[in-house]
Each structure stands twice: as structure tokens, then as C-alpha cells.
Amino acid sequence: GIIAPDVFEHITYQEKKKVIAEAYRCLKPGGAFIIKTPNLEYLKISLFIKRFFAILRFKPPVNIHIPHTRSNPDSQHCGLTTYAALVKILVNNAFHFPAITYIPLIRNRFPGCISRFIYGKKMFCEQIIVTERKPLFLGFYP
């Protein structure tokens, strides 16, 4: 198997295609390929909420950004991605049925009703874990 935790947010889209193609080449049939990466949808929502509360506190919202991204001087996360973009690359490299695991957002300072509402919703999950197996037989796939 191949495990890629906290790697895909540091590489570009073209490099992701190469990494997934190389992972497919190296895996034996039935081998597992696991990717863990931050959820871009969650980061966009959290950025919006932080900027909204900054406006309510009469602070400039332009200084608030997602840590380690392009808009930040410390731009380590140049390749943040969504689940749909990852699935597209995986399917193009003959990985057919990616399974996704969303790690739910759990915060102690939220009221119970809000925690129950957002628990398990994919847009409120900080991390995405994609598990894929190399097919035993390469068949036709639309």
C-alpha cells in the first residue's frame, strides 16, 4: 500500500497527476492508496466566517486568510483541493471507486445544537481521507 498523509496540499495539480500515476504503477492489484488532505470547502467556509466576525468587531477583513495558502506570505499549501478534483484525477488514472472518509469537526465551544447540526456534514469536515484500491482487473469504465 501507499499512504500520502499531508502531501497533496503541498504540490500542484500537474504534480498530483504524476504522483497518482506513479502510485498506480507501483501498486500491486488490490493494493491500497490512501490520501489525507485538508478540505478546501471547509477552509473557504471558515475563512468567510472569520472575515464576517472581523467586520462585526470593526477590524479589516483583508488581513485574514487561510494559513499557509497563496494569499499568505508563508505559502506552503499551494495545492489545496476538493474531493471532486481528487476523484477526477484518480478516475483518469484507472482508480475506479474512491472511498472517502470525512473527519468531522468537533469543537467544545459550540452549543450542543450547533455541534449536532454540523457533525458529519462534508463541508464542515477539516480533513478528507480518500482510500482507493488498484483494481484486480482493468475493465471498461465510463
PDB file of C-alpha atoms in Angstrom:
ATOM      1  CA  GLY A   1       0.000   0.000   0.000  1.00  0.00           C
ATOM      2  CA  ILE A   2       0.891   3.660  -0.332  1.00  0.00           C
ATOM      3  CA  ILE A   3      -0.003   6.307   2.238  1.00  0.00           C
ATOM      4  CA  ALA A   4       0.248  10.023   1.407  1.00  0.00           C
ATOM      5  CA  PRO A   5      -0.714  11.989   4.547  1.00  0.00           C
ATOM      6  CA  ASP A   6      -0.447  15.777   4.330  1.00  0.00           C
ATOM      7  CA  VAL A   7       1.345  15.736   0.971  1.00  0.00           C
ATOM      8  CA  PHE A   8      -1.228  16.687  -1.650  1.00  0.00           C
ATOM      9  CA  GLU A   9      -1.803  20.224  -0.371  1.00  0.00           C
ATOM     10  CA  HIS A  10       1.893  20.981  -0.964  1.00  0.00           C
ATOM     11  CA  ILE A  11       2.012  20.002  -4.656  1.00  0.00           C
ATOM     12  CA  THR A  12       0.423  21.467  -7.784  1.00  0.00           C
ATOM     13  CA  TYR A  13      -2.318  19.890  -9.890  1.00  0.00           C
ATOM     14  CA  GLN A  14       0.166  18.637 -12.505  1.00  0.00           C
ATOM     15  CA  GLU A  15       2.367  17.092  -9.813  1.00  0.00           C
ATOM     16  CA  LYS A  16      -0.706  15.406  -8.296  1.00  0.00           C
ATOM     17  CA  LYS A  17      -1.414  13.751 -11.640  1.00  0.00           C
ATOM     18  CA  LYS A  18       2.163  12.447 -11.785  1.00  0.00           C
ATOM     19  CA  VAL A  19       2.115  11.205  -8.182  1.00  0.00           C
ATOM     20  CA  ILE A  20      -1.171   9.336  -8.673  1.00  0.00           C
ATOM     21  CA  ALA A  21       0.035   7.821 -11.958  1.00  0.00           C
ATOM     22  CA  GLU A  22       3.234   6.653 -10.250  1.00  0.00           C
ATOM     23  CA  ALA A  23       1.258   5.258  -7.304  1.00  0.00           C
ATOM     24  CA  TYR A  24      -0.919   3.299  -9.729  1.00  0.00           C
ATOM     25  CA  ARG A  25       2.162   1.954 -11.476  1.00  0.00           C
ATOM     26  CA  CYS A  26       3.806   0.867  -8.208  1.00  0.00           C
ATOM     27  CA  LEU A  27       0.781  -0.774  -6.593  1.00  0.00           C
ATOM     28  CA  LYS A  28       0.056  -4.449  -6.994  1.00  0.00           C
ATOM     29  CA  PRO A  29      -3.535  -5.318  -7.990  1.00  0.00           C
ATOM     30  CA  GLY A  30      -5.700  -4.911  -4.900  1.00  0.00           C
ATOM     31  CA  GLY A  31      -3.143  -2.615  -3.243  1.00  0.00           C
ATOM     32  CA  ALA A  32      -4.413   0.389  -1.273  1.00  0.00           C
ATOM     33  CA  PHE A  33      -3.586   4.033  -1.885  1.00  0.00           C
ATOM     34  CA  ILE A  34      -4.584   6.430   0.917  1.00  0.00           C
ATOM     35  CA  ILE A  35      -4.535  10.230   0.631  1.00  0.00           C
ATOM     36  CA  LYS A  36      -5.151  12.615   3.555  1.00  0.00           C
ATOM     37  CA  THR A  37      -5.502  16.307   2.801  1.00  0.00           C
ATOM     38  CA  PRO A  38      -7.253  19.384   4.225  1.00  0.00           C
ATOM     39  CA  ASN A  39     -10.779  20.000   2.967  1.00  0.00           C
ATOM     40  CA  LEU A  40     -10.780  23.132   0.786  1.00  0.00           C
ATOM     41  CA  GLU A  41     -14.555  23.576   1.179  1.00  0.00           C
ATOM     42  CA  TYR A  42     -14.174  23.762   4.971  1.00  0.00           C
ATOM     43  CA  LEU A  43     -11.281  26.212   4.697  1.00  0.00           C
ATOM     44  CA  LYS A  44     -13.321  28.540   2.464  1.00  0.00           C
ATOM     45  CA  ILE A  45     -16.268  28.468   4.872  1.00  0.00           C
ATOM     46  CA  SER A  46     -14.062  29.088   7.900  1.00  0.00           C
ATOM     47  CA  LEU A  47     -12.369  31.989   6.101  1.00  0.00           C
ATOM     48  CA  PHE A  48     -15.759  33.537   5.323  1.00  0.00           C
ATOM     49  CA  ILE A  49     -16.876  33.169   8.957  1.00  0.00           C
ATOM     50  CA  LYS A  50     -13.625  34.660  10.304  1.00  0.00           C
ATOM     51  CA  ARG A  51     -13.926  37.638   7.961  1.00  0.00           C
ATOM     52  CA  PHE A  52     -17.582  38.116   8.895  1.00  0.00           C
ATOM     53  CA  PHE A  53     -16.762  38.234  12.617  1.00  0.00           C
ATOM     54  CA  ALA A  54     -13.855  40.589  11.934  1.00  0.00           C
ATOM     55  CA  ILE A  55     -16.297  43.001  10.276  1.00  0.00           C
ATOM     56  CA  LEU A  56     -18.592  42.731  13.301  1.00  0.00           C
ATOM     57  CA  ARG A  57     -15.633  43.690  15.529  1.00  0.00           C
ATOM     58  CA  PHE A  58     -14.787  46.632  13.214  1.00  0.00           C
ATOM     59  CA  LYS A  59     -11.481  45.081  12.101  1.00  0.00           C
ATOM     60  CA  PRO A  60     -10.265  44.914   8.477  1.00  0.00           C
ATOM     61  CA  PRO A  61     -11.136  41.501   6.980  1.00  0.00           C
ATOM     62  CA  VAL A  62      -8.453  41.647   4.279  1.00  0.00           C
ATOM     63  CA  ASN A  63      -5.724  40.636   6.757  1.00  0.00           C
ATOM     64  CA  ILE A  64      -7.473  37.324   7.496  1.00  0.00           C
ATOM     65  CA  HIS A  65      -6.522  34.394   5.271  1.00  0.00           C
ATOM     66  CA  ILE A  66      -6.244  30.608   5.299  1.00  0.00           C
ATOM     67  CA  PRO A  67      -2.914  29.663   6.917  1.00  0.00           C
ATOM     68  CA  HIS A  68      -0.149  28.568   4.531  1.00  0.00           C
ATOM     69  CA  THR A  69      -2.049  29.396   1.304  1.00  0.00           C
ATOM     70  CA  ARG A  70      -1.245  31.538  -1.737  1.00  0.00           C
ATOM     71  CA  SER A  71      -2.632  34.711  -0.191  1.00  0.00           C
ATOM     72  CA  ASN A  72      -0.381  34.198   2.822  1.00  0.00           C
ATOM     73  CA  PRO A  73       3.323  35.175   2.741  1.00  0.00           C
ATOM     74  CA  ASP A  74       4.087  31.675   4.059  1.00  0.00           C
ATOM     75  CA  SER A  75       2.512  29.886   1.060  1.00  0.00           C
ATOM     76  CA  GLN A  76       3.206  26.228   1.739  1.00  0.00           C
ATOM     77  CA  HIS A  77      -0.246  24.947   0.738  1.00  0.00           C
ATOM     78  CA  CYS A  78      -0.252  25.739  -2.965  1.00  0.00           C
ATOM     79  CA  GLY A  79      -2.352  22.710  -3.912  1.00  0.00           C
ATOM     80  CA  LEU A  80      -5.397  22.676  -1.652  1.00  0.00           C
ATOM     81  CA  THR A  81      -8.094  20.672  -3.366  1.00  0.00           C
ATOM     82  CA  THR A  82     -11.634  19.390  -3.100  1.00  0.00           C
ATOM     83  CA  TYR A  83     -12.826  15.809  -3.112  1.00  0.00           C
ATOM     84  CA  ALA A  84     -14.270  16.184  -6.619  1.00  0.00           C
ATOM     85  CA  ALA A  85     -10.910  17.287  -8.067  1.00  0.00           C
ATOM     86  CA  LEU A  86      -9.116  14.372  -6.389  1.00  0.00           C
ATOM     87  CA  VAL A  87     -11.677  11.869  -7.675  1.00  0.00           C
ATOM     88  CA  LYS A  88     -11.286  13.230 -11.203  1.00  0.00           C
ATOM     89  CA  ILE A  89      -7.525  12.614 -11.153  1.00  0.00           C
ATOM     90  CA  LEU A  90      -7.963   9.163  -9.596  1.00  0.00           C
ATOM     91  CA  VAL A  91     -10.563   8.064 -12.159  1.00  0.00           C
ATOM     92  CA  ASN A  92      -8.375   9.335 -15.013  1.00  0.00           C
ATOM     93  CA  ASN A  93      -5.612   7.026 -13.707  1.00  0.00           C
ATOM     94  CA  ALA A  94      -7.839   3.891 -13.636  1.00  0.00           C
ATOM     95  CA  PHE A  95      -8.704   4.037  -9.935  1.00  0.00           C
ATOM     96  CA  HIS A  96     -12.425   3.418 -10.225  1.00  0.00           C
ATOM     97  CA  PHE A  97     -14.211   3.670  -6.865  1.00  0.00           C
ATOM     98  CA  PRO A  98     -12.540   6.019  -4.390  1.00  0.00           C
ATOM     99  CA  ALA A  99     -13.945   5.807  -0.863  1.00  0.00           C
ATOM    100  CA  ILE A 100     -13.989   8.995   1.154  1.00  0.00           C
ATOM    101  CA  THR A 101     -13.791   9.462   4.899  1.00  0.00           C
ATOM    102  CA  TYR A 102     -14.581  12.883   6.289  1.00  0.00           C
ATOM    103  CA  ILE A 103     -13.162  13.644   9.724  1.00  0.00           C
ATOM    104  CA  PRO A 104     -15.965  15.521  11.479  1.00  0.00           C
ATOM    105  CA  LEU A 105     -15.460  18.915  13.049  1.00  0.00           C
ATOM    106  CA  ILE A 106     -15.825  18.716  16.829  1.00  0.00           C
ATOM    107  CA  ARG A 107     -15.466  21.902  18.840  1.00  0.00           C
ATOM    108  CA  ASN A 108     -16.135  22.147  22.578  1.00  0.00           C
ATOM    109  CA  ARG A 109     -17.093  25.832  22.464  1.00  0.00           C
ATOM    110  CA  PHE A 110     -20.052  25.300  20.124  1.00  0.00           C
ATOM    111  CA  PRO A 111     -23.503  24.863  21.671  1.00  0.00           C
ATOM    112  CA  GLY A 112     -24.808  21.290  21.508  1.00  0.00           C
ATOM    113  CA  CYS A 113     -27.482  22.012  18.899  1.00  0.00           C
ATOM    114  CA  ILE A 114     -24.920  23.540  16.510  1.00  0.00           C
ATOM    115  CA  SER A 115     -22.477  20.660  17.067  1.00  0.00           C
ATOM    116  CA  ARG A 116     -25.183  18.100  16.279  1.00  0.00           C
ATOM    117  CA  PHE A 117     -26.213  20.034  13.162  1.00  0.00           C
ATOM    118  CA  ILE A 118     -22.719  20.281  11.647  1.00  0.00           C
ATOM    119  CA  TYR A 119     -21.464  16.848  12.791  1.00  0.00           C
ATOM    120  CA  GLY A 120     -20.697  14.703   9.767  1.00  0.00           C
ATOM    121  CA  LYS A 121     -21.541  17.313   7.117  1.00  0.00           C
ATOM    122  CA  LYS A 122     -18.832  17.203   4.464  1.00  0.00           C
ATOM    123  CA  MET A 123     -18.435  20.960   4.223  1.00  0.00           C
ATOM    124  CA  PHE A 124     -17.695  21.147   7.967  1.00  0.00           C
ATOM    125  CA  CYS A 125     -15.018  18.445   7.999  1.00  0.00           C
ATOM    126  CA  GLU A 126     -11.444  19.662   8.345  1.00  0.00           C
ATOM    127  CA  GLN A 127      -9.725  16.716   6.672  1.00  0.00           C
ATOM    128  CA  ILE A 128     -10.514  14.421   3.745  1.00  0.00           C
ATOM    129  CA  ILE A 129      -9.199  10.876   3.628  1.00  0.00           C
ATOM    130  CA  VAL A 130      -9.500   9.159   0.245  1.00  0.00           C
ATOM    131  CA  THR A 131      -8.919   5.416   0.135  1.00  0.00           C
ATOM    132  CA  GLU A 132      -8.510   3.751  -3.231  1.00  0.00           C
ATOM    133  CA  ARG A 133      -7.610   0.241  -4.291  1.00  0.00           C
ATOM    134  CA  LYS A 134      -5.938  -0.708  -7.539  1.00  0.00           C
ATOM    135  CA  PRO A 135      -8.410  -2.862  -9.474  1.00  0.00           C
ATOM    136  CA  LEU A 136      -7.669  -6.555  -9.811  1.00  0.00           C
ATOM    137  CA  PHE A 137      -8.778  -6.464 -13.437  1.00  0.00           C
ATOM    138  CA  LEU A 138      -8.766  -3.399 -15.617  1.00  0.00           C
ATOM    139  CA  GLY A 139     -12.178  -3.342 -17.251  1.00  0.00           C
ATOM    140  CA  PHE A 140     -14.172  -0.823 -19.129  1.00  0.00           C
ATOM    141  CA  TYR A 141     -15.177   2.189 -17.091  1.00  0.00           C
ATOM    142  CA  PRO A 142     -17.174   5.111 -18.441  1.00  0.00           C
TER     143      PRO A 142
END
